[in-house]
Amino acid sequence: MAETGSEKIPVTVLTGYLGAGKTTLLNRILSEPHGKKYAVIVNEFGEIGIDNDLVVGADEEVFEMNNGCICCTVRGDLIRIIDGLMRRKGQFDGIILETTGLADPAPVAQTFFVDEEMGARTRLDAVVTVADAKWLNDRLKDAPEAKNQIAFADVILLNKTDLVSAEELNEVEARIRGLNPYARLYRTQKSSIAIDKVLNQGAFELDRILALEPAFLEEGEPDHVCGPDCGHDHGHDHGHHHDHGHSHGGLKHYHDEEMQSVSFSTDKPLDADKFFPWVQDVVATDGPSILRSKGILSFKDDPDRFVFQGVHMILDGDHQRPWKPDEERLSRIVFIGRKLDTAKLEQGFLACVA
Ligand SMILES: Nc1nc2c(ncn2[C@@H]2O[C@H](COP(=O)(O)OP(=O)(O)OP(=O)(O)O)[C@@H](O)[C@H]2O)c(=O)[nH]1
């Protein structure tokens, strides 16, 4: 078992594939009247910082790490942020770290053991994985990260139970159990779960993880294969594969062989009557290759921020809150997927300007 010294700050790592329901869970946790104060760290995929803005109470508590995947380029950032938090000890009861949907949780968890300072001041409480009941089976076939997220979990939320039949649900649960028979598993809708099933679990078991990955405690860079243009010096490769983000001009592309993230923004108000038909058409046509889409939008004559979310072809959207007087009314949208036609997406988005 990991040490559970009471003076150490518990860290909950929230993981799960793109669009599974991590932010939904985070918002639930932060909205509950638990009387506790949590520091939230969000590691996001893409440069325009949408997740940060989707977290409730985002103003004072959320620390964002945008420039790269958490297991590689931003591990230093993570250590620095937590170091800063430690100086404010006593002001919060725990740290919740939401990783990008494409992160392998192993190197993230590793940070808390390999870095001496981190190990002395924090304890990894649990890796909580949100799994999308509708899409998990497909992702287990084509995304190694999805498999690792399940394998490393201490707690699994089998989410979006409303989108599948009872039979499909049993099937996906059996698949999860095949990969990880140990985790506590809960079936959820909209990540609805009692907070005490997720936080303060004392569940992260180093022994089990070492059985899965003997090199877990090795010093140095985490184990994965970087893309050809990563620019990082990795000492060894134990066969993980990971996606890395690289900024090219104004756009940020994430890619290994094929996964990429493209984002666009405009400060001109959008026309809702143009935007919705366009985005519906985009996901209807390219839904299988677009794994995730999301945006924060400013519509003409609308005082509220509109948050739009998509997972493959399923779209969701709602008014979030009024734009603040001093806030720049920037519309931002991100698409994450394979073989994206960037120019066409950009053109389509900009054509939605009112
Ligand atoms: N039908 C259905 N939709 C859900 C459920 N849980 C979450 N969603 C929706 O799924 C979409 C993605 O949810 P998020 O919580 O943003 O997912 P995420 O894992 O944080 O996504 P990334 O940060 O992009 O990886 C949103 O539109 C949610 O409203 C559920 O149980 N059922």
Coordinates of C-alpha atoms and ligand atoms in Angstrom, one line a residue:
M1 CA 0.0 0.0 0.0
A2 CA 1.0 3.6 -0.5
E3 CA 1.9 5.4 2.7
T4 CA -1.1 7.1 4.1
G5 CA 0.4 9.6 6.6
S6 CA -2.3 12.0 7.6
E7 CA -0.1 15.0 7.0
K8 CA 0.2 14.2 3.4
I9 CA -2.2 15.8 0.9
P10 CA -4.4 13.2 -0.9
V11 CA -4.3 13.4 -4.7
T12 CA -7.0 12.0 -6.8
V13 CA -6.1 11.3 -10.4
L14 CA -9.2 11.5 -12.6
T15 CA -8.8 9.8 -15.9
G16 CA -10.8 8.2 -18.7
Y17 CA -10.9 8.5 -22.4
L18 CA -12.0 11.6 -24.4
G19 CA -15.6 12.6 -23.6
A20 CA -16.2 9.8 -21.0
G21 CA -17.5 12.2 -18.3
K22 CA -14.5 13.4 -16.3
T23 CA -15.4 17.1 -16.2
T24 CA -19.0 16.1 -15.4
L25 CA -17.7 14.2 -12.4
L26 CA -15.3 16.9 -11.4
N27 CA -18.1 19.5 -11.4
R28 CA -20.3 17.2 -9.3
I29 CA -17.5 16.8 -6.7
L30 CA -16.9 20.6 -6.6
S31 CA -20.7 21.4 -6.4
E32 CA -21.4 19.1 -3.5
P33 CA -21.8 20.6 -0.1
H34 CA -18.9 18.6 1.3
G35 CA -17.4 21.5 3.3
K36 CA -13.9 20.7 1.9
K37 CA -11.7 22.7 -0.3
Y38 CA -10.0 21.0 -3.3
A39 CA -7.3 22.4 -5.5
V40 CA -8.0 21.3 -9.1
I41 CA -5.4 20.8 -11.8
V42 CA -6.5 20.3 -15.3
N43 CA -4.2 18.9 -18.0
E44 CA -5.7 19.7 -21.3
F45 CA -5.3 18.6 -24.9
G46 CA -5.0 21.7 -27.1
E47 CA -4.0 25.2 -26.5
I48 CA -7.2 27.2 -26.1
G49 CA -8.1 26.1 -22.6
I50 CA -11.6 25.0 -22.8
D51 CA -11.8 22.5 -19.9
N52 CA -10.6 25.0 -17.5
D53 CA -13.6 27.1 -18.3
L54 CA -16.0 24.2 -18.0
V55 CA -15.1 23.6 -14.4
V56 CA -17.5 25.2 -11.9
G57 CA -15.9 27.7 -9.6
A58 CA -13.1 27.9 -12.0
D59 CA -12.1 31.3 -11.1
E60 CA -10.0 30.8 -8.0
E61 CA -9.1 27.1 -7.8
V62 CA -8.1 25.6 -11.2
F63 CA -4.6 25.3 -12.4
E64 CA -4.2 24.5 -16.0
M65 CA -1.5 22.8 -17.9
N66 CA -2.0 23.1 -21.6
N67 CA 1.3 22.6 -23.3
G68 CA 1.6 19.0 -23.9
C69 CA 0.7 15.7 -22.4
I70 CA 1.0 15.3 -18.7
C71 CA 3.3 12.4 -18.7
C72 CA 6.0 14.2 -20.6
T73 CA 6.4 17.8 -21.2
V74 CA 4.3 19.0 -18.3
R75 CA 5.5 16.7 -15.6
G76 CA 7.8 19.6 -14.5
D77 CA 4.7 21.9 -14.5
L78 CA 2.8 19.4 -12.3
I79 CA 5.6 19.3 -9.8
R80 CA 5.9 23.1 -9.8
I81 CA 2.1 23.6 -9.3
I82 CA 1.9 21.1 -6.5
D83 CA 5.0 22.6 -4.9
G84 CA 3.2 26.0 -5.0
L85 CA 0.1 24.5 -3.5
M86 CA 2.1 23.0 -0.7
R87 CA 3.1 26.5 0.4
R88 CA -0.6 27.2 0.9
K89 CA -0.9 24.1 3.0
G90 CA -3.9 24.1 5.3
Q91 CA -6.0 26.1 2.7
F92 CA -7.2 23.0 1.0
D93 CA -8.0 19.4 1.8
G94 CA -7.0 17.6 -1.3
I95 CA -5.8 17.8 -4.9
I96 CA -7.9 16.6 -7.9
L97 CA -5.9 16.1 -11.1
E98 CA -8.0 15.7 -14.3
T99 CA -5.8 14.3 -17.0
T100 CA -6.5 14.6 -20.7
G101 CA -8.5 11.8 -22.2
L102 CA -5.4 10.8 -24.1
A103 CA -3.1 10.5 -21.0
D104 CA -1.7 7.2 -19.9
P105 CA -2.3 7.4 -16.1
A106 CA 0.8 5.3 -15.2
P107 CA 3.4 8.0 -15.6
V108 CA 1.1 10.5 -13.9
A109 CA 0.8 8.2 -10.9
Q110 CA 4.5 7.6 -11.1
T111 CA 5.3 11.2 -10.5
F112 CA 4.0 10.9 -7.0
F113 CA 6.4 8.1 -6.2
V114 CA 9.5 8.8 -8.2
D115 CA 9.8 12.5 -7.2
E116 CA 11.1 12.6 -3.7
E117 CA 9.5 15.9 -2.7
M118 CA 6.2 14.9 -4.1
G119 CA 6.3 11.6 -2.3
A120 CA 7.0 13.3 1.0
R121 CA 4.2 15.8 0.7
T122 CA 1.4 14.1 -1.2
R123 CA -0.1 10.7 -1.3
L124 CA -1.8 9.3 -4.4
D125 CA -5.2 8.5 -3.0
A126 CA -6.7 6.8 -6.0
V127 CA -6.8 6.7 -9.8
V128 CA -10.5 7.1 -10.7
T129 CA -11.3 6.2 -14.3
V130 CA -14.5 7.2 -16.0
A131 CA -15.5 4.8 -18.8
D132 CA -17.9 5.6 -21.6
A133 CA -20.3 2.6 -21.7
K134 CA -21.1 3.4 -25.3
W135 CA -17.7 3.8 -26.8
L136 CA -15.3 1.9 -24.5
N137 CA -15.3 -1.3 -26.4
D138 CA -14.3 0.4 -29.6
R139 CA -11.5 2.4 -27.9
L140 CA -10.1 -0.7 -26.3
K141 CA -9.5 -1.9 -29.8
D142 CA -7.7 1.1 -31.2
A143 CA -6.4 3.2 -28.2
P144 CA -3.8 1.8 -25.9
E145 CA -4.4 4.7 -23.5
A146 CA -8.0 3.6 -22.9
K147 CA -6.8 0.1 -21.9
N148 CA -4.2 1.5 -19.5
Q149 CA -6.7 3.9 -18.0
I150 CA -8.9 0.9 -17.1
A151 CA -6.0 -1.3 -16.0
F152 CA -4.6 1.3 -13.6
A153 CA -7.9 2.3 -12.1
D154 CA -8.7 1.9 -8.4
V155 CA -12.2 3.1 -8.9
I156 CA -14.1 2.9 -12.2
L157 CA -17.3 4.7 -13.1
L158 CA -19.0 2.9 -15.9
N159 CA -20.8 6.0 -17.2
K160 CA -23.4 6.8 -19.8
T161 CA -25.5 3.8 -18.9
D162 CA -28.4 5.5 -20.5
L163 CA -26.9 5.2 -24.0
V164 CA -26.6 1.4 -24.1
S165 CA -28.9 -1.7 -23.6
A166 CA -28.6 -3.8 -20.4
E167 CA -26.9 -6.5 -22.5
E168 CA -24.3 -4.1 -23.9
L169 CA -23.7 -2.8 -20.4
N170 CA -23.0 -6.3 -19.1
E171 CA -20.7 -6.9 -22.0
V172 CA -18.6 -3.8 -21.5
E173 CA -18.5 -4.4 -17.7
A174 CA -17.2 -8.0 -18.4
R175 CA -14.6 -6.5 -20.7
I176 CA -13.5 -4.1 -18.0
R177 CA -13.4 -6.9 -15.4
G178 CA -11.1 -8.8 -17.8
L179 CA -8.7 -6.0 -17.7
N180 CA -9.0 -5.0 -14.1
P181 CA -10.8 -7.3 -11.6
Y182 CA -9.7 -5.3 -8.6
A183 CA -11.1 -1.8 -9.1
R184 CA -14.4 -0.8 -7.4
L185 CA -16.8 -0.4 -10.2
Y186 CA -20.0 1.7 -10.2
R187 CA -22.5 2.1 -13.0
T188 CA -23.4 5.8 -13.4
Q189 CA -25.3 8.3 -15.5
K190 CA -23.9 11.8 -15.9
S191 CA -21.1 10.6 -13.5
S192 CA -23.6 10.7 -10.6
I193 CA -22.0 9.1 -7.6
A194 CA -21.6 9.7 -3.9
I195 CA -18.5 11.7 -3.3
D196 CA -17.2 9.3 -0.6
K197 CA -17.0 6.6 -3.3
V198 CA -14.5 8.6 -5.2
L199 CA -12.4 10.7 -2.8
N200 CA -10.4 9.6 0.2
Q201 CA -10.3 6.0 -1.0
G202 CA -6.8 5.2 0.2
A203 CA -7.0 2.9 -2.7
F204 CA -3.9 3.2 -4.8
E205 CA -2.0 0.1 -4.3
L206 CA 1.6 0.2 -5.3
D207 CA 2.1 -3.5 -5.2
R208 CA -0.6 -4.2 -7.7
I209 CA 0.8 -1.5 -10.1
L210 CA 4.3 -3.0 -9.8
A211 CA 2.8 -6.3 -10.8
L212 CA 1.3 -4.6 -13.9
E213 CA 4.3 -2.5 -14.7
P214 CA 7.6 -3.6 -13.0
A215 CA 9.4 -0.6 -14.2
F216 CA 7.0 1.8 -12.5
L217 CA 9.5 3.1 -9.9
E218 CA 12.4 3.4 -12.3
E219 CA 13.9 6.9 -12.2
G220 CA 13.9 9.0 -15.2
E221 CA 11.4 9.8 -17.9
P222 CA 8.2 7.8 -18.0
D223 CA 7.9 5.0 -20.5
H224 CA 6.5 5.7 -23.8
V225 CA 7.5 6.2 -27.4
C226 CA 7.5 9.7 -28.6
G227 CA 6.7 10.8 -32.1
P228 CA 9.6 11.6 -34.5
D229 CA 9.4 15.3 -33.8
C230 CA 8.9 15.2 -30.0
G231 CA 12.3 16.5 -29.2
H232 CA 12.5 14.8 -25.9
D233 CA 15.4 12.6 -24.8
H234 CA 13.9 9.4 -23.6
G235 CA 16.2 6.9 -22.1
H236 CA 14.2 3.8 -22.6
D237 CA 11.1 2.4 -24.2
H238 CA 8.9 -0.2 -22.6
G239 CA 6.4 -0.3 -25.3
H240 CA 3.8 2.3 -24.3
H241 CA 2.6 4.6 -27.0
H242 CA 1.6 8.1 -26.5
D243 CA 0.3 11.1 -28.3
H244 CA 2.1 14.4 -28.2
G245 CA 1.1 17.9 -28.9
H246 CA 3.1 20.3 -31.0
S247 CA 2.2 23.8 -31.9
H248 CA 2.4 24.8 -35.5
G249 CA 1.8 28.5 -35.9
G250 CA -1.6 29.4 -34.4
L251 CA -3.0 25.9 -34.5
K252 CA -2.1 23.1 -32.2
H253 CA -2.0 19.7 -33.6
Y254 CA -1.8 16.6 -31.5
H255 CA -0.6 13.6 -33.3
D256 CA 1.2 10.4 -33.2
E257 CA 0.5 8.5 -36.4
E258 CA -2.9 9.9 -36.7
M259 CA -4.6 11.5 -33.7
Q260 CA -4.8 15.2 -33.8
S261 CA -6.4 18.1 -32.1
V262 CA -7.3 21.3 -34.0
S263 CA -8.8 24.4 -32.5
F264 CA -10.1 27.6 -33.9
S265 CA -11.3 30.8 -32.3
T266 CA -12.9 34.1 -33.3
D267 CA -13.8 37.3 -31.5
K268 CA -16.7 37.9 -33.9
P269 CA -20.1 36.8 -32.5
L270 CA -21.5 33.7 -34.1
D271 CA -24.9 33.2 -35.7
A272 CA -26.6 30.3 -33.9
D273 CA -28.7 29.6 -37.0
K274 CA -25.6 29.0 -38.9
F275 CA -23.5 27.2 -36.2
F276 CA -25.9 24.5 -35.2
P277 CA -26.7 23.1 -38.6
W278 CA -23.0 23.3 -39.5
V279 CA -21.8 21.4 -36.4
Q280 CA -24.6 18.9 -36.7
D281 CA -23.6 18.2 -40.3
V282 CA -19.9 18.0 -39.4
V283 CA -20.5 15.3 -36.7
A284 CA -23.1 13.5 -38.8
T285 CA -20.6 13.2 -41.7
D286 CA -17.3 12.8 -39.8
G287 CA -18.5 11.6 -36.4
P288 CA -16.6 8.3 -36.6
S289 CA -13.3 10.1 -37.1
I290 CA -14.1 13.0 -34.7
L291 CA -13.8 11.5 -31.2
R292 CA -14.4 14.7 -29.4
S293 CA -15.6 18.2 -30.0
K294 CA -16.2 21.0 -27.6
G295 CA -16.5 24.7 -27.6
I296 CA -17.3 27.9 -25.7
L297 CA -19.3 30.1 -27.9
S298 CA -20.5 33.7 -28.1
F299 CA -23.7 34.1 -30.1
K300 CA -24.9 37.4 -31.4
D301 CA -27.5 39.0 -29.2
D302 CA -27.0 36.4 -26.5
P303 CA -25.7 37.6 -23.1
D304 CA -24.7 34.1 -22.1
R305 CA -21.7 31.9 -22.8
F306 CA -22.9 28.8 -24.7
V307 CA -21.0 25.6 -24.0
F308 CA -21.2 22.9 -26.7
Q309 CA -19.9 19.3 -26.4
G310 CA -19.8 16.4 -28.7
V311 CA -18.6 12.8 -28.4
H312 CA -18.5 11.3 -31.9
M313 CA -21.9 12.2 -33.3
I314 CA -23.7 12.8 -30.0
L315 CA -24.0 16.5 -29.4
D316 CA -24.9 18.4 -26.2
G317 CA -25.0 22.1 -25.4
D318 CA -26.3 24.6 -23.0
H319 CA -26.0 28.2 -21.8
Q320 CA -23.4 28.3 -19.0
R321 CA -23.4 31.7 -17.5
P322 CA -23.5 35.4 -18.6
W323 CA -20.4 36.8 -20.1
K324 CA -18.7 39.0 -17.6
P325 CA -18.4 42.7 -18.4
D326 CA -14.6 42.6 -18.7
E327 CA -14.4 39.2 -20.4
E328 CA -13.3 38.9 -24.0
R329 CA -16.2 37.3 -25.9
L330 CA -14.1 34.8 -27.7
S331 CA -15.7 31.8 -29.4
R332 CA -13.4 28.7 -29.2
I333 CA -13.9 25.3 -30.6
V334 CA -11.8 22.1 -30.5
F335 CA -12.0 19.0 -32.6
I336 CA -10.0 15.9 -31.6
G337 CA -9.9 13.0 -33.9
R338 CA -8.2 11.3 -36.8
K339 CA -7.7 12.5 -40.3
L340 CA -9.4 15.8 -39.7
D341 CA -9.8 18.1 -42.6
T342 CA -8.4 21.2 -40.8
A343 CA -9.0 23.7 -43.6
K344 CA -12.5 22.6 -44.1
L345 CA -13.3 22.7 -40.4
E346 CA -11.8 26.1 -40.0
Q347 CA -13.6 27.4 -43.1
G348 CA -16.9 26.0 -41.8
F349 CA -16.5 27.5 -38.4
L350 CA -15.6 30.9 -39.6
A351 CA -18.6 30.8 -41.9
C352 CA -20.7 30.8 -38.8
V353 CA -19.8 34.3 -37.9
A354 CA -22.9 36.5 -37.8
Ligands
LIG1 N1 -26.0 10.6 -22.4 C1 -25.1 10.9 -21.5 N2 -24.2 11.9 -21.6 C2 -23.3 12.1 -20.7 C3 -23.2 11.3 -19.5 N3 -22.2 11.8 -18.8 C4 -21.6 12.8 -19.5 N4 -22.3 13.0 -20.6 C5 -22.0 14.0 -21.7 O1 -20.8 13.6 -22.4 C6 -20.1 14.8 -22.8 C7 -18.7 14.7 -22.3 O2 -18.6 14.9 -20.9 P1 -17.4 15.5 -20.2 O3 -17.6 15.4 -18.7 O4 -17.0 16.8 -20.7 O5 -16.2 14.4 -20.6 P2 -14.7 14.5 -20.3 O6 -14.3 13.1 -20.0 O7 -14.3 15.5 -19.3 O8 -14.2 14.9 -21.8 P3 -12.6 15.3 -22.2 O9 -12.2 16.4 -21.2 O10 -12.8 15.9 -23.6 O11 -11.8 14.1 -22.2 C8 -20.9 16.0 -22.3 O12 -21.7 16.4 -23.3 C9 -21.7 15.4 -21.1 O13 -22.9 16.1 -20.8 C10 -24.1 10.3 -19.3 O14 -24.1 9.5 -18.4 N5 -25.0 10.1 -20.4

